[in-house]
CSV table of C-alpha atoms in Angstrom, one decimal:
chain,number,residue,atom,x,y,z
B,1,UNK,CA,41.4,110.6,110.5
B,2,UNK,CA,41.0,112.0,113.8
B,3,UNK,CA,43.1,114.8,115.6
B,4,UNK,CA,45.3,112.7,116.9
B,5,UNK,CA,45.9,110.9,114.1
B,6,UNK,CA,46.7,114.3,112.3
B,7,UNK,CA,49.4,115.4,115.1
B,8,UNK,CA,50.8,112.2,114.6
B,9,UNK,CA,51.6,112.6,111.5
B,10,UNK,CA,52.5,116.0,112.0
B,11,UNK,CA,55.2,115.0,114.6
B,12,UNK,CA,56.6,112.1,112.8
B,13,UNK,CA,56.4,113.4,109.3
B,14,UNK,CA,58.0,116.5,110.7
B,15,UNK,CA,60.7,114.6,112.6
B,16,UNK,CA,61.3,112.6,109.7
B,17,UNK,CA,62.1,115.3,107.3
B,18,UNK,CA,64.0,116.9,110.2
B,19,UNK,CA,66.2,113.8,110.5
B,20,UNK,CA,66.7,113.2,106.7
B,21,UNK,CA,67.5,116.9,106.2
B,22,UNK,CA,70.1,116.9,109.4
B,23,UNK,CA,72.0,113.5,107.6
B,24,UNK,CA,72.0,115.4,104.4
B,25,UNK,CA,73.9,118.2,106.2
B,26,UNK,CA,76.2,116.3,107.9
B,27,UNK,CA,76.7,113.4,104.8
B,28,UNK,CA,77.7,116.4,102.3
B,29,UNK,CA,79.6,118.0,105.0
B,30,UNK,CA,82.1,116.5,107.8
B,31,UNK,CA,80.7,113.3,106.9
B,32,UNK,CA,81.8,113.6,103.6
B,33,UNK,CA,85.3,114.7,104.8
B,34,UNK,CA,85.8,111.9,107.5
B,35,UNK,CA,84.6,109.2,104.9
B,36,UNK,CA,87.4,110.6,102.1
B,37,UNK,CA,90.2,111.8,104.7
B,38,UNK,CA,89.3,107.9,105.9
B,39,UNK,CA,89.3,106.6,102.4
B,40,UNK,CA,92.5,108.4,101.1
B,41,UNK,CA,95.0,107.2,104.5
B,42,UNK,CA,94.0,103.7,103.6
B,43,UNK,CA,95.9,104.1,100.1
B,44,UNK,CA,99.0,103.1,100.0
B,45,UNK,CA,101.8,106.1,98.9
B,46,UNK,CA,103.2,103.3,96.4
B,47,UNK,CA,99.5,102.9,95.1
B,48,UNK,CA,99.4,106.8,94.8
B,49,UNK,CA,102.6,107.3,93.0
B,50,UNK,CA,101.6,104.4,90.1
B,51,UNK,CA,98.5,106.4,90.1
B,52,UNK,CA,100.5,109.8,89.3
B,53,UNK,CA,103.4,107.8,86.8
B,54,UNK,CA,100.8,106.7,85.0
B,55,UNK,CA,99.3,110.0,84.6
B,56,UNK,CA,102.7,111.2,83.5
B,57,UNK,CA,103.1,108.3,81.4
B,58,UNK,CA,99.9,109.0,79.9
B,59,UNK,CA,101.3,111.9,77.7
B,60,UNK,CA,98.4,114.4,79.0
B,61,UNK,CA,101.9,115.9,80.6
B,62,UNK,CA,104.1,116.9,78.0
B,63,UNK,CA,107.2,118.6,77.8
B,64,UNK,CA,109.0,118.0,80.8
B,65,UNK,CA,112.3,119.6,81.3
B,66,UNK,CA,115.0,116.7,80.5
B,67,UNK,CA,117.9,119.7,81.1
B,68,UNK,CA,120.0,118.2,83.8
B,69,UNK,CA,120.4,120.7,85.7
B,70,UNK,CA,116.6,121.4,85.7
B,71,UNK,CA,116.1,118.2,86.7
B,72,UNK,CA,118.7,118.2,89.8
B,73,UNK,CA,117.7,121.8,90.8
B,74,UNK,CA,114.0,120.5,91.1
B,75,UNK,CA,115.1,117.4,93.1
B,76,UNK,CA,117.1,119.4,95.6
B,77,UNK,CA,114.2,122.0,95.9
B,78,UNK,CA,111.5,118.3,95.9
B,79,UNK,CA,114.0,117.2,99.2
B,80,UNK,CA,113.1,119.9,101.5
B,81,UNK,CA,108.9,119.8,100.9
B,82,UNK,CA,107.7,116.9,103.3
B,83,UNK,CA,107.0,117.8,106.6
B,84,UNK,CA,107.9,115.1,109.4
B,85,UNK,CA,106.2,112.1,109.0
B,86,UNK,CA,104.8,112.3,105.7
B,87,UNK,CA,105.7,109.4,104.0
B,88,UNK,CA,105.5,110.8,100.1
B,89,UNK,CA,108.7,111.4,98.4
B,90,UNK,CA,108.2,114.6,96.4
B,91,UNK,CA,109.3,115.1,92.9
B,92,UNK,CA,109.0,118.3,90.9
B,93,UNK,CA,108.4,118.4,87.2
B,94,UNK,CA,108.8,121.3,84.7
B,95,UNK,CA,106.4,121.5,81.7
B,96,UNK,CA,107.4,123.6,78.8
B,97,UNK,CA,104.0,125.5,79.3
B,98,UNK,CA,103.2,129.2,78.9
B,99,UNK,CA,100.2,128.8,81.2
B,100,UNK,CA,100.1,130.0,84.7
B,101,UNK,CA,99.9,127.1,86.5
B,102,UNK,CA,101.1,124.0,88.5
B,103,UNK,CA,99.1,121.2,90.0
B,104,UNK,CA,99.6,118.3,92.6
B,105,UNK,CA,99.2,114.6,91.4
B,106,UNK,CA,98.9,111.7,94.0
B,107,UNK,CA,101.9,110.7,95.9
B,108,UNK,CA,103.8,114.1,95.6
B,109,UNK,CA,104.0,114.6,92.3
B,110,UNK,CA,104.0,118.7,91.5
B,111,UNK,CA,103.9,119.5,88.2
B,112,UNK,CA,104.6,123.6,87.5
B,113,UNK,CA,104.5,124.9,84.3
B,114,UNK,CA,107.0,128.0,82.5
B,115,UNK,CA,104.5,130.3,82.7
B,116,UNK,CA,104.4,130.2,86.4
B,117,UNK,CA,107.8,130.0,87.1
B,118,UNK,CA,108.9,132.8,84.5
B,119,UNK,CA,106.5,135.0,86.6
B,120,UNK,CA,107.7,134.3,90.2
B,121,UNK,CA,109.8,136.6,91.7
B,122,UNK,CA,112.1,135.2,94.2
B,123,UNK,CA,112.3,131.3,95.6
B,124,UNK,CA,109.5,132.0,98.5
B,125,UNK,CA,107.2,132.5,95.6
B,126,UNK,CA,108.5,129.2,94.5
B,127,UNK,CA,107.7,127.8,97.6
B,128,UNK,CA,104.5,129.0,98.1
B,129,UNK,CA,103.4,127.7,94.8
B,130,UNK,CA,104.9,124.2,95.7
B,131,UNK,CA,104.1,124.5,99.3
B,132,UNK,CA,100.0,124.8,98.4
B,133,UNK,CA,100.4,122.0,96.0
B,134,UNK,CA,102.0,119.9,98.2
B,135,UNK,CA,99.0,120.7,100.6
B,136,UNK,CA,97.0,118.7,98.3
């Protein structure tokens, strides 16, 4: 191979690497975003909410409040979380859990445990749990 020949393959093997490395960056990074923000508005909210009832159904849940009043209070509370335009109905569920914790499931489904509402201190607390769940 000649000197040219070398440069060439210097230039194009460089840019080639340069180019694959650049679509790595971008396909792990806001690529990655755009393609799941893309992929997740093309679900339906119904498909999302059989997604999170059968979750719930599934029994990996267990020990939801059935107290009435539970239930009602956490409806009332599940009214006032969607911001305009957000088509999810949100309902709230209260696991008999000792663990410090709550979670989203598709479609507005929050799940909070005991444990983290025995150890909030006030209802903004509350709401800050629920409010960063429902961000999911």
């Amino acid at each position: 191979m000649d000197k040219r020949e070398i440069r060439n393959w210097l230039i194009f093997g460089g840019a080639s690497i340069a180019i694959t490395i650049a679509a790595v960056i971008f396909a792990l990074g806001p690529g990655l975003r755009w393609a799941t923000d893309t992929a997740v508005d093309a679900l339906p909210v119904e498909f999302e909410s059989e997604v999170a009832g059968s979750f719930l159904d599934s029994g990996m849940v267990r020990g939801a409040s059935k107290d009435p009043e539970v239930v009602a209070a956490l409806a009332r509370i599940a009214l006032l979380l969607p911001d305009a335009g957000d088509p999810r109905r949100y309902t709230i569920h209260l696991v008999e859990d000792t663990l410090l914790n709550a979670f989203a499931l598709p479609g507005g489904t929050i799940v909070i445990n005991r444990g983290m509402m025995d150890r909030l201190q006030d209802e903004s607390e509350l709401f800050a749990v629920l409010g960063h769940e429902a961000g999911h």
